[in-house]
Amino acid sequence: MTFKTKLAATVALLFAVAAPLPALALDDAQKKEIGEFIKEYLVENPEVLLDVQEALQKKQEAQQQAKAKSAITDHEKAIYNSPYDIALGNPKGDVTIVEFFDYNCGYCKRALSDMDDILKEDKNVRFVLKELPILGPDSLAAHKVSAAFRDLSPEKYGEFHRALLGGEGRATEESAIALAAGMGISEADIRKTMTEKPHDDAVREAYSLANDLGITGTPSYVLGNEMVFGAVGADDLRAKIANVRACGKASCS
């Protein structure tokens, strides 16, 4: 009998005999023997641990998506049509992508071109920008300037967003105000709007949605009935857009 066969037989016997009994039904010698069999097998076949890790990861991802799908259904209006957000692309597009982002997120900066490529080639996509300032005080301050700019000049928000997210260096209140001034919105007007309309509710809503959706980092996307975590690239997003059009879901299988 090979060692692998012996291990399988031992494990099968364990479940057949010990399962209906209390754990104490196994004496110390039996526990030791089973433990030695398992240890020896894992030492000789360490790739099994990779299989276990992969299975665990898939199970956790499935659980995460199940939670997210429920939250997407429960918070559909706040996710897709919040009054705090602006959508780029086709306002009546047949597919909507919602991106949670932070102006100081390096991955979000890299993903900016993904959004632009998709909007350039697909004129039937609506792309919602949902600010999620989670990377410290500078991010929150830059967000507040961005929110004020959006109120004052919504038609230029896409340009402002691309410039601030795509710029070099850290986004701060100062850099965001300087950018706004360069686009014709004075610092005085920005600061007045920030005081009169601080948009604290927008931040609270974004944080609450992120918690319910299981978002722990940016960028994260809502597409169809599914969460897409991380900067997965334009090709992955294109595939999910095609799936939504084909079957109404981000994953058709």
Coordinates of C-alpha atoms in Angstrom, one line a residue:
M1 CA 0.0 0.0 0.0
T2 CA 1.4 3.4 -1.0
F3 CA 1.8 6.1 1.6
K4 CA -0.9 8.2 -0.2
T5 CA -3.3 5.3 -0.2
K6 CA -2.6 4.6 3.4
L7 CA -3.2 8.2 4.3
A8 CA -6.5 8.2 2.4
A9 CA -7.6 5.0 4.1
T10 CA -6.7 6.4 7.5
V11 CA -8.6 9.6 6.9
A12 CA -11.6 7.6 5.6
L13 CA -11.5 5.4 8.7
L14 CA -11.3 8.4 10.9
F15 CA -14.4 9.9 9.5
A16 CA -16.3 6.6 9.4
V17 CA -15.5 5.6 12.9
A18 CA -14.7 8.8 14.8
A19 CA -17.3 11.2 13.3
P20 CA -20.3 10.0 15.2
L21 CA -18.2 9.8 18.4
P22 CA -16.8 12.5 20.7
A23 CA -13.3 13.7 19.9
L24 CA -12.1 11.9 23.1
A25 CA -13.0 8.5 21.5
L26 CA -9.5 8.6 19.9
D27 CA -6.8 7.8 22.3
D28 CA -3.5 9.6 22.3
A29 CA -1.7 7.0 20.3
Q30 CA -4.3 7.2 17.5
K31 CA -4.2 11.0 17.4
K32 CA -0.4 10.9 17.2
E33 CA -0.4 8.3 14.4
I34 CA -2.9 10.3 12.3
G35 CA -1.0 13.5 13.0
E36 CA 2.3 11.9 11.9
F37 CA 0.7 10.5 8.7
I38 CA -0.7 13.9 7.8
K39 CA 2.5 15.8 8.6
E40 CA 4.6 13.3 6.5
Y41 CA 2.3 13.6 3.6
L42 CA 2.3 17.4 3.6
V43 CA 6.1 17.5 3.9
E44 CA 6.4 15.1 0.9
N45 CA 3.7 16.9 -1.0
P46 CA 3.8 20.6 -0.1
E47 CA 2.0 21.5 -3.3
V48 CA -1.2 20.4 -1.5
L49 CA -0.9 23.5 0.7
L50 CA -1.1 25.6 -2.5
D51 CA -4.2 23.7 -3.6
V52 CA -5.8 24.4 -0.1
Q53 CA -4.8 28.0 -0.3
E54 CA -6.3 28.4 -3.8
A55 CA -9.5 26.7 -2.7
L56 CA -9.8 29.0 0.4
Q57 CA -9.2 32.0 -1.8
K58 CA -11.9 31.0 -4.2
K59 CA -14.3 30.3 -1.3
Q60 CA -13.6 33.7 0.2
E61 CA -14.0 35.5 -3.1
A62 CA -17.3 33.8 -3.7
Q63 CA -18.5 34.8 -0.2
Q64 CA -17.3 38.4 -0.9
Q65 CA -19.2 38.5 -4.2
A66 CA -22.3 37.1 -2.6
K67 CA -22.2 39.9 0.1
A68 CA -21.5 42.5 -2.6
K69 CA -24.4 41.4 -4.8
S70 CA -26.8 41.7 -1.9
A71 CA -25.5 45.2 -1.1
I72 CA -25.7 46.3 -4.8
T73 CA -29.3 45.3 -4.8
D74 CA -30.0 47.1 -1.5
H75 CA -28.2 50.3 -2.4
E76 CA -28.7 50.5 -6.1
K77 CA -29.8 54.2 -6.1
A78 CA -26.9 55.4 -4.0
I79 CA -24.4 53.4 -6.1
Y80 CA -25.6 54.3 -9.6
N81 CA -27.5 57.6 -9.2
S82 CA -26.2 59.4 -6.1
P83 CA -26.7 63.2 -6.3
Y84 CA -23.1 63.6 -5.1
D85 CA -21.5 61.9 -8.1
I86 CA -21.0 62.9 -11.8
A87 CA -21.0 60.5 -14.6
L88 CA -18.8 60.7 -17.7
G89 CA -19.5 59.2 -21.1
N90 CA -23.1 58.6 -22.3
P91 CA -25.6 59.6 -19.6
K92 CA -28.0 57.2 -21.1
G93 CA -25.5 54.4 -21.8
D94 CA -26.7 50.8 -21.7
V95 CA -23.9 49.8 -19.3
T96 CA -22.8 51.7 -16.2
I97 CA -19.5 51.4 -14.4
V98 CA -19.1 52.9 -11.0
E99 CA -15.5 53.5 -9.8
F100 CA -14.6 54.1 -6.2
F101 CA -11.3 56.0 -6.2
D102 CA -8.9 58.1 -4.1
Y103 CA -6.9 61.0 -5.7
N104 CA -3.7 59.7 -4.0
C105 CA -4.1 56.1 -5.0
G106 CA -1.3 55.0 -7.3
Y107 CA -3.3 52.2 -8.8
C108 CA -6.2 54.6 -9.5
K109 CA -3.7 56.9 -11.4
R110 CA -2.7 53.9 -13.5
A111 CA -6.3 53.0 -14.1
L112 CA -7.2 56.4 -15.3
S113 CA -6.2 55.4 -18.9
D114 CA -8.5 52.4 -18.6
M115 CA -11.5 54.6 -18.1
D116 CA -10.4 57.0 -20.9
D117 CA -9.8 54.1 -23.4
I118 CA -13.2 52.6 -22.7
L119 CA -15.0 55.9 -23.0
K120 CA -13.2 56.7 -26.2
E121 CA -14.0 53.5 -28.0
D122 CA -17.4 52.7 -26.5
K123 CA -19.9 55.5 -26.8
N124 CA -22.6 53.6 -25.0
V125 CA -21.0 53.4 -21.5
R126 CA -21.8 55.6 -18.5
F127 CA -18.9 55.9 -16.1
V128 CA -19.8 57.1 -12.6
L129 CA -16.9 58.6 -10.5
K130 CA -17.4 58.0 -6.8
E131 CA -14.8 59.7 -4.6
L132 CA -13.6 57.5 -1.7
P133 CA -10.9 59.5 0.2
I134 CA -9.3 56.8 2.3
L135 CA -5.6 57.6 2.1
G136 CA -5.2 60.2 4.8
P137 CA -6.0 63.9 5.4
D138 CA -4.6 65.0 2.1
S139 CA -7.0 62.8 0.2
L140 CA -9.9 64.1 2.2
A141 CA -8.9 67.7 1.7
A142 CA -8.4 67.2 -2.1
H143 CA -11.8 65.6 -2.2
K144 CA -13.4 68.6 -0.5
V145 CA -11.9 70.9 -3.1
S146 CA -13.0 68.5 -5.9
A147 CA -16.6 68.5 -4.5
A148 CA -16.6 72.3 -4.4
F149 CA -15.3 72.5 -8.0
R150 CA -18.0 70.0 -9.1
D151 CA -20.7 72.3 -7.6
L152 CA -19.2 75.4 -9.3
S153 CA -18.3 74.0 -12.7
P154 CA -19.8 70.6 -13.3
E155 CA -19.2 70.8 -17.0
K156 CA -15.4 70.9 -16.3
Y157 CA -15.3 68.3 -13.6
G158 CA -14.1 65.5 -16.0
E159 CA -11.2 67.7 -17.0
F160 CA -10.4 68.6 -13.4
H161 CA -10.7 64.9 -12.3
R162 CA -8.2 63.8 -15.0
A163 CA -5.8 66.5 -14.2
L164 CA -5.8 66.0 -10.4
L165 CA -5.7 62.2 -10.6
G166 CA -3.2 62.1 -13.4
G167 CA -0.9 64.7 -12.0
E168 CA 2.5 64.1 -10.5
G169 CA 3.0 64.3 -6.8
R170 CA 0.5 64.1 -3.9
A171 CA -3.0 65.6 -4.3
T172 CA -3.5 68.1 -1.5
E173 CA -5.9 70.9 -0.8
E174 CA -3.3 73.3 -2.1
S175 CA -2.6 71.5 -5.3
A176 CA -6.3 71.0 -6.0
I177 CA -7.1 74.6 -5.4
A178 CA -4.2 75.6 -7.7
L179 CA -5.5 73.3 -10.4
A180 CA -9.0 74.8 -10.0
A181 CA -7.6 78.3 -10.3
G182 CA -5.9 77.4 -13.5
M183 CA -9.2 76.3 -14.8
G184 CA -10.9 79.6 -14.0
I185 CA -12.4 78.9 -10.5
S186 CA -10.9 81.2 -7.9
E187 CA -9.6 80.1 -4.6
A188 CA -12.1 82.4 -2.9
D189 CA -15.1 80.8 -4.6
I190 CA -13.7 77.3 -3.8
R191 CA -13.3 78.1 -0.1
K192 CA -16.7 79.7 0.1
T193 CA -18.3 76.7 -1.4
M194 CA -16.4 74.3 0.8
T195 CA -17.7 76.2 3.8
E196 CA -21.3 76.5 2.7
K197 CA -21.5 73.0 1.2
P198 CA -18.8 70.8 2.9
H199 CA -20.3 67.6 1.4
D200 CA -19.8 65.6 4.6
D201 CA -22.9 63.5 3.6
A202 CA -21.2 62.5 0.4
V203 CA -18.1 61.2 2.3
R204 CA -20.3 59.3 4.8
E205 CA -22.3 57.7 2.0
A206 CA -19.2 56.6 0.1
Y207 CA -17.7 55.1 3.3
S208 CA -20.9 53.3 4.2
L209 CA -21.3 51.9 0.7
A210 CA -17.6 50.8 0.7
N211 CA -18.2 49.0 3.9
D212 CA -21.3 47.2 2.7
L213 CA -19.7 46.3 -0.6
G214 CA -16.6 44.9 1.0
I215 CA -14.3 47.5 -0.5
T216 CA -10.9 47.6 1.2
G217 CA -8.9 49.5 -1.4
T218 CA -9.1 51.6 -4.5
P219 CA -9.8 51.4 -7.4
S220 CA -12.9 49.2 -7.0
Y221 CA -15.7 49.0 -9.5
V222 CA -19.4 48.1 -9.5
L223 CA -20.3 46.6 -12.9
G224 CA -23.7 45.0 -13.4
N225 CA -24.3 42.8 -10.3
E226 CA -20.7 42.3 -9.4
M227 CA -17.8 44.0 -7.6
V228 CA -14.5 44.2 -9.4
F229 CA -11.6 44.8 -7.0
G230 CA -8.4 46.4 -8.0
A231 CA -6.9 47.9 -11.2
V232 CA -7.8 44.9 -13.4
G233 CA -7.1 46.7 -16.7
A234 CA -9.2 47.8 -19.6
D235 CA -9.5 44.4 -21.2
D236 CA -11.0 42.8 -18.1
L237 CA -13.5 45.7 -17.9
R238 CA -14.3 45.4 -21.6
A239 CA -15.1 41.7 -21.1
K240 CA -17.4 42.4 -18.3
I241 CA -19.2 45.1 -20.2
A242 CA -19.7 42.6 -23.0
N243 CA -21.1 40.1 -20.5
V244 CA -23.6 42.7 -19.1
R245 CA -24.8 43.3 -22.7
A246 CA -25.0 39.6 -23.4
C247 CA -26.6 38.2 -20.3
G248 CA -27.3 41.1 -18.0
K249 CA -24.5 40.1 -15.6
A250 CA -20.8 40.8 -15.3
S251 CA -20.1 37.1 -15.4
C252 CA -22.3 35.0 -17.7
S253 CA -21.2 31.5 -16.6

